[in-house]
Amino acid sequence: MLPAQQGYDRAITVFSPDGRLYQVEYAIETVRRGTIAVGIKCKDGIIIAVEEKPRKLQISNTAQKIFQIDDHVGVAAAGYIPDARSQVDNARFFSQSNKMIYDEPVEVETIAKHLADQCQQYTQYAGVRPYGVSLILGGVVNNTPQLYLTDPSGTYISYDAIAIGSGSDQVTDFLEKTYNSDLSLDEAATLAAAGIYLSSEDKEGTSHIRMASMKKDTGLYELIPDEQIVKYAKDAKTKYPHEQK
């Protein structure tokens, strides 16, 4: 441990002499060590995809890192997943409360800001720890796809495409080179599969990939079935062969 760091990483409320909150940085590092999650906005809607690594005897019918918040909003998580479940429960309650008060679907940005505000509060009070998870929130509101990222520091940012988790820097570079706003939903799903293969140690099969979509025409959250993911994975290996090495 560096001498300048000693004593300043034990309390969330204490800045180090160089202006850092080490506990927040540790939480962000937890996200970096999580398995990859990808979100892509396209002309037809939103695709969110994650890598999950089930054990041999695990029953994996239920996705562990993709969640539905409302009819039109889904979330992909990277980091400490129990924290993600807590934030998702909070977001569901907030979304339904918003629906009852305003009688209209909640904006994705409104949910992202609400969750980011909660994350930020957990960086400034003694006796709590930061959330160790980042969330990719995607949805369609008024026929407009929206994609946001939150992180443990309380930041929320809108993206066209983003990756979080282990290998996210490499996947984000790949998305920056290949993404364009005219992608169809199928093309976006293929791109997401290619991004997961790029980061994952498992370059074969699709048992470790989960996807969900929010289509612009329906505005509804839908889990993508396994047989469709197989097709996207095959297309990804054909279209982006250099990413499968």
Coordinates of C-alpha atoms in Angstrom, one line a residue:
M1 CA 0.0 0.0 0.0
L2 CA 1.3 3.4 -0.9
P3 CA 2.2 5.6 2.1
A4 CA 0.0 8.5 0.9
Q5 CA -2.9 6.1 0.8
Q6 CA -2.6 4.7 4.3
G7 CA -5.5 5.8 6.5
Y8 CA -7.5 7.4 3.8
D9 CA -9.1 4.2 2.5
R10 CA -10.8 3.3 5.7
A11 CA -13.6 5.9 5.7
I12 CA -15.9 6.8 2.8
T13 CA -16.1 10.4 4.0
V14 CA -12.4 11.3 4.0
F15 CA -10.6 12.7 1.0
S16 CA -6.9 11.8 0.5
P17 CA -4.4 14.7 0.2
D18 CA -4.5 14.3 -3.6
G19 CA -8.3 14.6 -3.6
R20 CA -9.4 11.0 -4.0
L21 CA -12.0 8.9 -2.3
Y22 CA -10.4 5.4 -2.3
Q23 CA -13.6 3.5 -1.3
V24 CA -15.4 4.9 -4.3
E25 CA -12.4 3.8 -6.5
Y26 CA -12.5 0.4 -5.0
A27 CA -16.2 0.1 -5.8
I28 CA -15.5 1.1 -9.4
E29 CA -12.7 -1.5 -9.5
T30 CA -15.3 -4.1 -8.4
V31 CA -17.3 -3.2 -11.6
R32 CA -14.2 -3.6 -13.7
R33 CA -13.7 -7.1 -12.4
G34 CA -17.3 -8.2 -13.2
T35 CA -18.2 -10.0 -16.3
I36 CA -19.0 -8.0 -19.4
A37 CA -22.3 -6.2 -20.0
V38 CA -23.1 -4.3 -23.3
G39 CA -25.8 -1.8 -24.2
I40 CA -26.5 -0.7 -27.8
K41 CA -29.0 1.9 -29.1
C42 CA -30.1 1.5 -32.7
K43 CA -32.8 2.9 -35.0
D44 CA -35.2 0.1 -34.1
G45 CA -34.7 0.1 -30.3
I46 CA -32.3 -1.0 -27.6
I47 CA -30.2 -4.2 -27.1
I48 CA -28.7 -5.1 -23.7
A49 CA -26.5 -8.2 -23.4
V50 CA -24.4 -9.8 -20.6
E51 CA -22.0 -12.6 -20.1
E52 CA -23.1 -15.1 -17.4
K53 CA -21.0 -18.1 -16.5
P54 CA -23.3 -20.8 -15.1
R55 CA -21.8 -23.9 -13.4
K56 CA -22.4 -27.3 -14.8
L57 CA -25.3 -28.2 -12.5
Q58 CA -26.8 -24.8 -12.3
I59 CA -30.3 -24.3 -13.7
S60 CA -29.9 -21.1 -15.6
N61 CA -33.4 -20.4 -16.9
T62 CA -33.5 -17.1 -15.0
A63 CA -31.0 -14.4 -16.1
Q64 CA -28.9 -13.2 -13.2
K65 CA -27.5 -9.9 -14.7
I66 CA -30.4 -8.7 -16.8
F67 CA -33.5 -7.3 -15.2
Q68 CA -36.8 -5.7 -16.2
I69 CA -37.7 -2.5 -14.4
D70 CA -40.9 -1.6 -16.3
D71 CA -42.8 -2.7 -19.4
H72 CA -40.4 -0.5 -21.5
V73 CA -37.2 -0.4 -19.4
G74 CA -34.5 -3.1 -18.9
V75 CA -31.2 -3.1 -17.1
A76 CA -27.8 -4.9 -17.5
A77 CA -25.5 -5.0 -14.6
A78 CA -21.7 -5.5 -14.0
G79 CA -20.1 -5.8 -10.6
Y80 CA -21.6 -6.9 -7.3
I81 CA -24.9 -8.3 -8.4
P82 CA -26.7 -8.3 -5.0
D83 CA -26.3 -4.6 -5.1
A84 CA -27.8 -4.6 -8.6
R85 CA -30.9 -6.4 -7.3
S86 CA -31.3 -3.8 -4.6
Q87 CA -31.1 -1.0 -7.1
V88 CA -33.5 -2.7 -9.5
D89 CA -36.1 -3.2 -6.7
N90 CA -35.7 0.5 -5.9
A91 CA -36.0 1.4 -9.6
R92 CA -39.2 -0.7 -10.0
F93 CA -40.8 1.0 -7.0
F94 CA -39.8 4.4 -8.3
S95 CA -41.1 3.6 -11.8
Q96 CA -44.5 2.5 -10.6
S97 CA -44.8 5.4 -8.2
N98 CA -44.0 7.7 -11.2
K99 CA -46.7 6.0 -13.2
M100 CA -49.3 6.4 -10.5
I101 CA -48.5 10.1 -10.0
Y102 CA -48.1 11.3 -13.6
D103 CA -50.1 8.6 -15.5
E104 CA -47.4 8.1 -18.1
P105 CA -44.3 5.9 -18.6
V106 CA -41.3 7.1 -16.7
E107 CA -38.3 8.4 -18.7
V108 CA -35.2 6.3 -18.7
E109 CA -33.2 9.3 -17.7
T110 CA -35.4 9.9 -14.7
I111 CA -34.7 6.4 -13.5
A112 CA -31.0 6.8 -14.1
K113 CA -30.9 10.1 -12.2
H114 CA -32.8 8.6 -9.3
L115 CA -30.4 5.6 -9.0
A116 CA -27.3 7.8 -9.5
D117 CA -28.5 10.2 -6.8
Q118 CA -28.8 7.2 -4.4
C119 CA -25.3 6.1 -5.4
Q120 CA -23.9 9.6 -4.7
Q121 CA -25.5 9.7 -1.3
Y122 CA -23.7 6.5 -0.4
T123 CA -20.4 8.2 -1.1
Q124 CA -20.8 11.0 1.5
Y125 CA -22.2 9.4 4.7
A126 CA -20.3 7.5 7.4
G127 CA -21.5 4.0 8.2
V128 CA -22.4 3.1 4.6
R129 CA -20.4 1.8 1.6
P130 CA -20.7 2.7 -2.1
Y131 CA -22.7 0.4 -4.4
G132 CA -20.3 -2.0 -6.1
V133 CA -22.2 -2.1 -9.4
S134 CA -22.7 -0.2 -12.6
L135 CA -26.0 -0.4 -14.5
I136 CA -26.8 0.0 -18.2
L137 CA -30.4 1.2 -18.5
G138 CA -32.2 1.0 -21.8
G139 CA -35.7 1.7 -22.9
V140 CA -38.1 3.2 -25.4
V141 CA -40.2 6.3 -24.4
N142 CA -42.4 8.1 -26.9
N143 CA -40.9 6.0 -29.8
T144 CA -37.4 7.2 -28.8
P145 CA -34.7 4.7 -27.7
Q146 CA -32.8 5.8 -24.6
L147 CA -29.6 4.3 -23.1
Y148 CA -27.9 5.4 -19.9
L149 CA -25.0 4.3 -17.7
T150 CA -24.8 4.7 -13.9
D151 CA -21.7 4.0 -11.8
P152 CA -20.8 3.8 -8.0
S153 CA -19.7 7.4 -7.9
G154 CA -23.2 8.7 -8.7
T155 CA -22.5 9.6 -12.3
Y156 CA -25.1 8.9 -15.0
I157 CA -24.3 9.4 -18.7
S158 CA -26.2 8.8 -22.0
Y159 CA -24.6 6.7 -24.6
D160 CA -25.2 5.3 -28.1
A161 CA -23.3 2.1 -27.2
I162 CA -21.3 1.2 -24.0
A163 CA -19.6 -1.8 -22.3
I164 CA -18.9 -2.3 -18.6
G165 CA -17.1 -5.0 -16.7
S166 CA -14.0 -7.0 -17.4
G167 CA -12.5 -6.2 -20.8
S168 CA -14.8 -3.2 -21.2
D169 CA -12.1 -0.9 -22.5
Q170 CA -11.3 -3.3 -25.4
V171 CA -15.0 -3.8 -26.1
T172 CA -15.7 -0.1 -26.0
D173 CA -12.9 0.5 -28.5
F174 CA -14.4 -2.1 -30.7
L175 CA -17.9 -0.5 -30.5
E176 CA -16.4 2.9 -31.3
K177 CA -14.9 1.5 -34.5
T178 CA -18.0 -0.5 -35.7
Y179 CA -21.1 1.3 -34.3
N180 CA -23.3 3.4 -36.5
S181 CA -26.7 4.9 -35.7
D182 CA -28.4 3.1 -38.7
L183 CA -28.0 -0.4 -37.2
S184 CA -31.1 -2.5 -37.2
L185 CA -32.1 -4.4 -34.0
D186 CA -30.7 -7.7 -35.4
E187 CA -27.4 -5.9 -36.4
A188 CA -27.1 -4.4 -32.9
A189 CA -27.7 -7.8 -31.3
T190 CA -25.0 -9.3 -33.6
L191 CA -22.6 -6.5 -32.6
A192 CA -23.3 -7.1 -28.9
A193 CA -22.6 -10.8 -29.3
A194 CA -19.3 -9.9 -31.0
G195 CA -18.4 -7.6 -28.1
I196 CA -19.1 -10.4 -25.6
Y197 CA -17.0 -12.9 -27.5
L198 CA -14.2 -10.3 -27.7
S199 CA -14.0 -10.0 -23.9
S200 CA -15.0 -13.6 -22.9
E201 CA -12.6 -16.5 -22.4
D202 CA -15.3 -18.7 -23.9
K203 CA -15.2 -18.2 -27.7
E204 CA -17.6 -21.1 -28.5
G205 CA -21.3 -21.7 -27.8
T206 CA -23.9 -19.3 -26.4
S207 CA -24.8 -20.7 -23.0
H208 CA -22.9 -17.8 -21.4
I209 CA -24.7 -15.0 -23.3
R210 CA -28.0 -13.4 -22.3
M211 CA -29.8 -10.7 -24.2
A212 CA -32.9 -8.5 -24.0
S213 CA -34.4 -6.0 -26.4
M214 CA -36.8 -3.1 -26.2
K215 CA -38.3 -2.6 -29.7
K216 CA -39.2 0.9 -30.9
D217 CA -42.4 -0.3 -32.6
T218 CA -43.8 -2.0 -29.5
G219 CA -41.9 -0.2 -26.8
L220 CA -41.8 -3.3 -24.7
Y221 CA -39.0 -5.2 -22.9
E222 CA -38.5 -8.7 -24.2
L223 CA -35.9 -11.4 -23.3
I224 CA -34.3 -12.8 -26.5
P225 CA -34.7 -16.6 -26.7
D226 CA -31.7 -18.8 -26.8
E227 CA -32.2 -20.0 -30.4
Q228 CA -32.2 -16.4 -31.6
I229 CA -29.0 -15.7 -29.6
V230 CA -27.4 -18.7 -31.4
K231 CA -28.2 -17.0 -34.8
Y232 CA -26.7 -13.7 -33.6
A233 CA -23.6 -15.4 -32.4
K234 CA -23.2 -17.2 -35.7
D235 CA -23.6 -13.9 -37.6
A236 CA -21.1 -12.2 -35.2
K237 CA -18.4 -14.8 -36.1
T238 CA -19.1 -14.3 -39.8
K239 CA -19.2 -10.5 -39.7
Y240 CA -16.5 -9.9 -37.2
P241 CA -14.1 -12.9 -37.6
H242 CA -11.0 -11.0 -36.3
E243 CA -12.8 -10.4 -33.0
Q244 CA -13.2 -14.2 -32.3
K245 CA -9.4 -15.0 -32.1

